PDB file of C-alpha atoms and ligand atoms in Angstrom:
ATOM      1  CA  MET T   1      92.567  63.338  97.650  1.00 28.00           C
ATOM      2  CA  SER T   2      95.729  64.399  99.157  1.00 30.00           C
ATOM      3  CA  ILE T   3      97.357  66.745 101.149  1.00 32.00           C
ATOM      4  CA  ASP T   4      99.875  68.565 100.542  1.00 40.00           C
ATOM      5  CA  LEU T   5     102.833  68.660 102.462  1.00 33.00           C
ATOM      6  CA  GLU T   6     105.656  71.092 100.985  1.00 37.00           C
ATOM      7  CA  MET T   7     103.386  74.304 101.411  1.00 39.00           C
ATOM      8  CA  SER T   8     106.501  77.435 102.876  1.00 37.00           C
ATOM      9  CA  THR T   9     104.412  77.564 105.536  1.00 36.00           C
ATOM     10  CA  PRO T  10     103.910  74.224 107.869  1.00 33.00           C
ATOM     11  CA  ILE T  11     100.548  73.615 109.833  1.00 33.00           C
ATOM     12  CA  SER T  12     100.644  74.444 112.733  1.00 32.00           C
ATOM     13  CA  ARG T  13      98.615  73.319 116.020  1.00 29.00           C
ATOM     14  CA  ARG T  14      97.132  76.694 116.366  1.00 33.00           C
ATOM     15  CA  GLN T  15      96.324  76.432 112.547  1.00 34.00           C
ATOM     16  CA  LEU T  16      95.245  72.543 112.821  1.00 34.00           C
ATOM     17  CA  PHE T  17      92.601  74.001 115.902  1.00 33.00           C
ATOM     18  CA  ARG T  18      91.566  77.145 114.195  1.00 38.00           C
ATOM     19  CA  VAL T  19      90.403  75.867 110.735  1.00 34.00           C
ATOM     20  CA  GLY T  20      89.624  71.988 111.487  1.00 32.00           C
ATOM     21  CA  LEU T  21      90.697  69.505 108.794  1.00 31.00           C
ATOM     22  CA  GLY T  22      87.630  70.318 106.625  1.00 33.00           C
ATOM     23  CA  ASP T  23      88.696  73.892 105.884  1.00 36.00           C
ATOM     24  CA  LEU T  24      92.590  72.178 106.437  1.00 36.00           C
ATOM     25  CA  ARG T  25      91.865  70.151 103.171  1.00 39.00           C
ATOM     26  CA  SER T  26      90.814  72.976 101.436  1.00 42.00           C
ATOM     27  CA  LEU T  27      93.284  75.365 101.380  1.00 43.00           C
ATOM     28  CA  VAL T  28      95.784  72.329  99.884  1.00 44.00           C
ATOM     29  CA  THR T  29      95.147  70.872  96.213  1.00 38.00           C
ATOM     30  CA  THR T  30      92.921  68.036  96.129  1.00 39.00           C
ATOM     31  CA  GLU T  31      92.558  65.490  93.409  1.00 41.00           C
ATOM     32  CA  SER T  32      88.716  65.825  92.725  1.00 42.00           C
ATOM     33  CA  ALA T  33      89.413  65.559  89.356  1.00 47.00           C
ATOM     34  CA  GLY T  34      86.883  69.323  87.828  1.00 53.00           C
ATOM     35  CA  GLU T  35      87.128  70.622  90.684  1.00 58.00           C
ATOM     36  CA  ALA T  36      88.674  73.757  91.872  1.00 50.00           C
ATOM     37  CA  PRO T  37      90.099  74.627  94.667  1.00 51.00           C
ATOM     38  CA  PRO T  38      89.201  76.857  97.205  1.00 70.00           C
ATOM     39  CA  VAL T  39      92.206  79.173  97.968  1.00 90.00           C
ATOM     40  CA  TYR T  40      92.749  82.144  99.005  1.00 96.00           C
ATOM     41  CA  ARG T  41      94.445  84.811  97.475  1.00 97.00           C
ATOM     42  CA  PRO T  42      96.318  87.778  98.217  1.00 98.00           C
ATOM     43  CA  PRO T  43      93.942  91.443  98.270  1.00 98.00           C
ATOM     44  CA  GLY T  44      93.472  91.971  94.035  1.00 97.00           C
ATOM     45  CA  ALA T  45      93.641  88.159  92.615  1.00 96.00           C
ATOM     46  CA  GLY T  46      89.761  89.003  91.433  1.00 89.00           C
ATOM     47  CA  ARG T  47      87.870  86.347  91.313  1.00 89.00           C
ATOM     48  CA  ASP T  48      89.205  84.556  88.087  1.00 91.00           C
ATOM     49  CA  GLU T  49      91.600  81.447  89.702  1.00 90.00           C
ATOM     50  CA  ALA T  50      91.982  80.172  85.557  1.00 93.00           C
ATOM     51  CA  ALA T  51      92.858  83.744  85.344  1.00 94.00           C
ATOM     52  CA  PHE T  52      95.217  84.397  88.126  1.00 96.00           C
ATOM     53  CA  LEU T  53      96.750  80.976  87.445  1.00 96.00           C
ATOM     54  CA  GLN T  54      97.720  82.185  84.020  1.00 97.00           C
ATOM     55  CA  SER T  55      99.067  85.472  84.693  1.00 98.00           C
ATOM     56  CA  CYS T  56     101.339  84.820  88.513  1.00 98.00           C
ATOM     57  CA  GLN T  57     104.671  84.752  87.335  1.00 98.00           C
ATOM     58  CA  ARG T  58     105.176  83.181  90.267  1.00 98.00           C
ATOM     59  CA  CYS T  59     107.759  85.429  90.894  1.00 98.00           C
ATOM     60  CA  GLY T  60     107.120  85.949  94.365  1.00 98.00           C
ATOM     61  CA  ALA T  61     107.052  89.166  94.824  1.00 98.00           C
ATOM     62  CA  CYS T  62     104.074  90.159  97.013  1.00 98.00           C
ATOM     63  CA  VAL T  63     105.202  87.604  99.484  1.00 98.00           C
ATOM     64  CA  ALA T  64     108.300  89.317  99.474  1.00 98.00           C
ATOM     65  CA  ALA T  65     107.031  93.282  99.400  1.00 98.00           C
ATOM     66  CA  CYS T  66     104.036  92.111 102.819  1.00 98.00           C
ATOM     67  CA  PRO T  67     104.634  93.621 105.478  1.00 98.00           C
ATOM     68  CA  TYR T  68     103.034  90.683 107.910  1.00 98.00           C
ATOM     69  CA  ASP T  69     104.662  87.780 106.219  1.00 98.00           C
ATOM     70  CA  VAL T  70     100.884  86.471 106.118  1.00 98.00           C
ATOM     71  CA  ILE T  71     101.109  85.288 102.358  1.00 98.00           C
ATOM     72  CA  LYS T  72     102.707  81.624 102.198  1.00 97.00           C
ATOM     73  CA  THR T  73     103.678  79.905  98.663  1.00 98.00           C
ATOM     74  CA  PHE T  74     101.674  76.715  97.428  1.00 97.00           C
ATOM     75  CA  GLY T  75     105.142  73.930  97.079  1.00 97.00           C
ATOM     76  CA  PRO T  76     106.069  71.450  94.144  1.00 96.00           C
ATOM     77  CA  ALA T  77     103.978  68.620  95.191  1.00 94.00           C
ATOM     78  CA  SER T  78     100.788  71.356  94.583  1.00 93.00           C
ATOM     79  CA  GLY T  79     100.311  70.891  91.193  1.00 93.00           C
ATOM     80  CA  ILE T  80      99.733  73.715  88.563  1.00 94.00           C
ATOM     81  CA  LEU T  81      99.172  75.761  92.300  1.00 95.00           C
ATOM     82  CA  GLU T  82     103.122  75.207  92.667  1.00 97.00           C
ATOM     83  CA  GLY T  83     104.249  78.971  93.311  1.00 98.00           C
ATOM     84  CA  THR T  84     101.528  80.694  93.142  1.00 98.00           C
ATOM     85  CA  PRO T  85     100.809  82.597  96.542  1.00 98.00           C
ATOM     86  CA  TYR T  86      97.800  82.303  98.528  1.00 97.00           C
ATOM     87  CA  LEU T  87      96.593  83.372 102.640  1.00 97.00           C
ATOM     88  CA  VAL T  88      95.856  81.227 105.639  1.00 94.00           C
ATOM     89  CA  PRO T  89      93.414  84.105 106.845  1.00 95.00           C
ATOM     90  CA  GLU T  90      92.630  82.491 109.901  1.00 92.00           C
ATOM     91  CA  THR T  91      95.691  82.490 111.244  1.00 94.00           C
ATOM     92  CA  ASP T  92      97.540  85.176 109.640  1.00 96.00           C
ATOM     93  CA  PRO T  93      95.221  87.451 108.552  1.00 98.00           C
ATOM     94  CA  CYS T  94      95.707  90.385 106.060  1.00 98.00           C
ATOM     95  CA  ARG T  95      96.154  93.605 107.646  1.00 97.00           C
ATOM     96  CA  TRP T  96      94.204  95.193 104.559  1.00 97.00           C
ATOM     97  CA  CYS T  97      97.106  97.617 104.274  1.00 97.00           C
ATOM     98  CA  PRO T  98      95.638 100.941 102.881  1.00 95.00           C
ATOM     99  CA  GLU T  99      98.909 101.369 100.532  1.00 96.00           C
ATOM    100  CA  MET T 100      98.515  98.060  99.359  1.00 97.00           C
ATOM    101  CA  PRO T 101     102.160  96.656  99.433  1.00 98.00           C
ATOM    102  CA  CYS T 102     101.325  92.922  97.631  1.00 98.00           C
ATOM    103  CA  ILE T 103      99.313  94.448  94.819  1.00 98.00           C
ATOM    104  CA  GLU T 104     101.775  97.596  93.908  1.00 98.00           C
ATOM    105  CA  SER T 105     104.487  94.646  94.201  1.00 98.00           C
ATOM    106  CA  CYS T 106     102.960  92.495  91.559  1.00 98.00           C
ATOM    107  CA  PRO T 107     104.511  92.892  87.735  1.00 98.00           C
ATOM    108  CA  SER T 108     102.264  90.824  86.175  1.00 98.00           C
ATOM    109  CA  GLY T 109      98.974  92.634  87.203  1.00 97.00           C
ATOM    110  CA  SER T 110      97.516  89.200  88.387  1.00 98.00           C
ATOM    111  CA  LEU T 111      96.796  92.028  92.200  1.00 98.00           C
ATOM    112  CA  ALA T 112      95.600  94.562  91.212  1.00 97.00           C
ATOM    113  CA  HIS T 113      92.863  97.185  91.869  1.00 96.00           C
ATOM    114  CA  GLY T 114      89.777  97.121  90.561  1.00 92.00           C
ATOM    115  CA  GLU T 115      87.796  98.913  88.304  1.00 89.00           C
ATOM    116  CA  SER T 116      86.322 101.767  90.527  1.00 90.00           C
ATOM    117  CA  GLY T 117      90.093 102.057  92.475  1.00 90.00           C
ATOM    118  CA  GLY T 118      88.655 100.032  95.600  1.00 93.00           C
ATOM    119  CA  VAL T 119      90.266  95.964  96.312  1.00 96.00           C
ATOM    120  CA  PRO T 120      87.601  93.571  96.233  1.00 94.00           C
ATOM    121  CA  PRO T 121      87.246  90.848  99.299  1.00 96.00           C
ATOM    122  CA  VAL T 122      89.330  87.796  98.900  1.00 96.00           C
ATOM    123  CA  ALA T 123      86.782  85.787 101.500  1.00 96.00           C
ATOM    124  CA  LYS T 124      83.688  86.774 103.526  1.00 96.00           C
ATOM    125  CA  VAL T 125      83.038  84.995 107.344  1.00 96.00           C
ATOM    126  CA  ARG T 126      79.982  84.149 108.447  1.00 97.00           C
ATOM    127  CA  LEU T 127      79.108  85.010 111.970  1.00 98.00           C
ATOM    128  CA  ASP T 128      77.112  82.675 114.021  1.00 98.00           C
ATOM    129  CA  LEU T 129      75.434  84.407 117.605  1.00 97.00           C
ATOM    130  CA  ASP T 130      74.874  81.515 119.006  1.00 97.00           C
ATOM    131  CA  ALA T 131      78.775  80.886 119.303  1.00 98.00           C
ATOM    132  CA  CYS T 132      79.700  84.442 120.534  1.00 98.00           C
ATOM    133  CA  LEU T 133      80.499  84.949 123.920  1.00 98.00           C
ATOM    134  CA  THR T 134      78.199  87.884 124.504  1.00 97.00           C
ATOM    135  CA  SER T 135      75.453  85.145 123.902  1.00 96.00           C
ATOM    136  CA  GLU T 136      76.469  84.211 127.348  1.00 96.00           C
ATOM    137  CA  GLY T 137      76.214  87.501 128.900  1.00 95.00           C
ATOM    138  CA  ILE T 138      80.145  88.196 128.692  1.00 96.00           C
ATOM    139  CA  LEU T 139      80.997  92.010 127.414  1.00 96.00           C
ATOM    140  CA  CYS T 140      83.389  91.212 124.028  1.00 97.00           C
ATOM    141  CA  ASP T 141      83.489  93.617 121.361  1.00 97.00           C
ATOM    142  CA  THR T 142      87.336  91.997 120.007  1.00 98.00           C
ATOM    143  CA  CYS T 143      85.970  91.526 116.900  1.00 98.00           C
ATOM    144  CA  SER T 144      84.749  94.557 116.080  1.00 98.00           C
ATOM    145  CA  HIS T 145      87.473  96.002 117.651  1.00 97.00           C
ATOM    146  CA  PHE T 146      90.596  94.409 115.028  1.00 98.00           C
ATOM    147  CA  CYS T 147      87.970  94.773 111.845  1.00 98.00           C
ATOM    148  CA  PRO T 148      90.527  97.126 109.666  1.00 97.00           C
ATOM    149  CA  GLU T 149      89.449 100.668 110.583  1.00 94.00           C
ATOM    150  CA  SER T 150      88.694 101.248 106.668  1.00 94.00           C
ATOM    151  CA  ILE T 151      86.606  98.383 106.089  1.00 96.00           C
ATOM    152  CA  GLY T 152      84.573  98.540 110.001  1.00 97.00           C
ATOM    153  CA  ALA T 153      82.372  95.253 109.194  1.00 98.00           C
ATOM    154  CA  ILE T 154      81.484  94.944 112.192  1.00 98.00           C
ATOM    155  CA  ARG T 155      79.820  97.383 114.396  1.00 97.00           C
ATOM    156  CA  MET T 156      77.876  96.605 118.482  1.00 97.00           C
ATOM    157  CA  VAL T 157      74.954  96.932 118.779  1.00 97.00           C
ATOM    158  CA  ARG T 158      73.518  96.663 122.625  1.00 96.00           C
ATOM    159  CA  ARG T 159      76.920  95.012 123.232  1.00 96.00           C
ATOM    160  CA  VAL T 160      76.383  92.624 120.562  1.00 97.00           C
ATOM    161  CA  PRO T 161      78.158  92.186 117.317  1.00 98.00           C
ATOM    162  CA  VAL T 162      76.828  93.017 114.034  1.00 98.00           C
ATOM    163  CA  LEU T 163      77.986  91.530 110.567  1.00 98.00           C
ATOM    164  CA  ASP T 164      77.580  94.006 107.699  1.00 98.00           C
ATOM    165  CA  THR T 165      78.512  91.276 104.697  1.00 96.00           C
ATOM    166  CA  ASP T 166      78.529  93.881 102.395  1.00 96.00           C
ATOM    167  CA  ARG T 167      81.628  96.135 103.982  1.00 97.00           C
ATOM    168  CA  CYS T 168      83.643  92.772 104.672  1.00 98.00           C
ATOM    169  CA  VAL T 169      86.470  92.417 102.381  1.00 97.00           C
ATOM    170  CA  GLY T 170      87.598  88.363 104.040  1.00 97.00           C
ATOM    171  CA  CYS T 171      90.853  89.370 106.023  1.00 98.00           C
ATOM    172  CA  GLY T 172      90.131  87.091 109.255  1.00 97.00           C
ATOM    173  CA  MET T 173      91.331  89.326 111.642  1.00 98.00           C
ATOM    174  CA  CYS T 174      87.928  88.356 113.187  1.00 98.00           C
ATOM    175  CA  VAL T 175      88.406  84.730 112.460  1.00 97.00           C
ATOM    176  CA  HIS T 176      92.087  84.992 114.197  1.00 97.00           C
ATOM    177  CA  TYR T 177      91.224  87.512 117.343  1.00 97.00           C
ATOM    178  CA  CYS T 178      87.978  86.389 118.448  1.00 98.00           C
ATOM    179  CA  GLU T 179      88.518  84.726 122.095  1.00 96.00           C
ATOM    180  CA  SER T 180      85.379  82.444 122.026  1.00 97.00           C
ATOM    181  CA  GLU T 181      86.426  78.643 121.585  1.00 95.00           C
ATOM    182  CA  LYS T 182      83.003  77.828 119.534  1.00 96.00           C
ATOM    183  CA  GLN T 183      83.921  79.672 115.948  1.00 94.00           C
ATOM    184  CA  PRO T 184      81.778  82.355 115.874  1.00 97.00           C
ATOM    185  CA  PHE T 185      82.926  83.189 112.700  1.00 96.00           C
ATOM    186  CA  SER T 186      84.405  80.326 109.826  1.00 94.00           C
ATOM    187  CA  LEU T 187      85.638  82.338 106.277  1.00 93.00           C
ATOM    188  CA  GLU T 188      83.657  81.289 103.573  1.00 91.00           C
ATOM    189  CA  PRO T 189      84.904  81.488  99.045  1.00 89.00           C
ATOM    190  CA  LEU T 190      83.395  83.373  97.165  1.00 87.00           C
ATOM    191  CA  PRO T 191      81.470  82.908  94.944  1.00 78.00           C
ATOM    192  CA  GLU T 192      82.611  82.259  91.465  1.00 73.00           C
ATOM    193  CA  PRO T 193      82.398  84.754  88.727  1.00 71.00           C
ATOM    194  CA  LEU T 194      79.337  84.959  86.437  1.00 65.00           C
TER     195      LEU T 194
HETATM  196  S1  SF4 Z   1      97.381  93.658 102.262  1.00 93.39           S
HETATM  197 FE1  SF4 Z   1      98.980  93.849 103.460  1.00 93.39          FE
HETATM  198  S2  SF4 Z   1      98.362  92.551 105.047  1.00 93.39           S
HETATM  199 FE2  SF4 Z   1      96.852  91.394 103.241  1.00 93.39          FE
HETATM  200  S3  SF4 Z   1      98.526  90.902 102.294  1.00 93.39           S
HETATM  201 FE3  SF4 Z   1      99.067  91.856 101.644  1.00 93.39          FE
HETATM  202  S4  SF4 Z   1     100.715  93.653 102.541  1.00 93.39           S
HETATM  203 FE4  SF4 Z   1     100.219  91.100 103.158  1.00 93.39          FE
HETATM  204  S1  SF4 Z   2      84.062  91.406 109.731  1.00 93.39           S
HETATM  205 FE1  SF4 Z   2      85.779  89.775 109.920  1.00 93.39          FE
HETATM  206  S2  SF4 Z   2      86.901  89.580 108.380  1.00 93.39           S
HETATM  207 FE2  SF4 Z   2      85.531  90.891 107.538  1.00 93.39          FE
HETATM  208  S3  SF4 Z   2      86.403  92.622 107.597  1.00 93.39           S
HETATM  209 FE3  SF4 Z   2      86.132  92.976 109.892  1.00 93.39          FE
HETATM  210  S4  SF4 Z   2      87.969  91.511 110.344  1.00 93.39           S
HETATM  211 FE4  SF4 Z   2      87.772  91.201 108.803  1.00 93.39          FE
END
């Protein structure tokens, strides 16, 4: 396995802490034959990575359109991924903008709304309540507060966060802003399309 150190945004100390080496490896190119690297694409990319790689023009329009500068681009050492956009939700969470400028800017349709008009998730999170501050009796609702209002995937029930995985879009806001050092949230790639 080789790690691409030529990604457009350097890996920060905070990112290393938050993501961990195992997940870091999953964000970059691997040499494992036949293995599709689990990459988190911008909203609207869908789950068909092969189709995305074929249609994406590597124009950078989505990168330029994102008002929060959270979309990165794979560098020249990333093989077929070079020039394509990706997210690192743990350190640069997507705000799930109501207007979706990333999708609107995409000239190729590689980023697009779903058939129902909504935007499918980019990932999912898992919540380990044993690692949550509330398990220590600490009052905290940070994850619920930062989960985008339009999504509302985390509710506080009797002062404990309850995650609705069906509503979760994998934006990473809860992962990023969680104040527990035990990392109760883990980001999971979406399953491959059927
Ligand atoms: S939804 Fe907004 S924050 Fe998220 S990638 Fe698109 S433009 Fe950036
Ligand atoms: S639960 Fe977390 S990852 Fe899912 S939508 Fe809410 S803030 Fe985003």
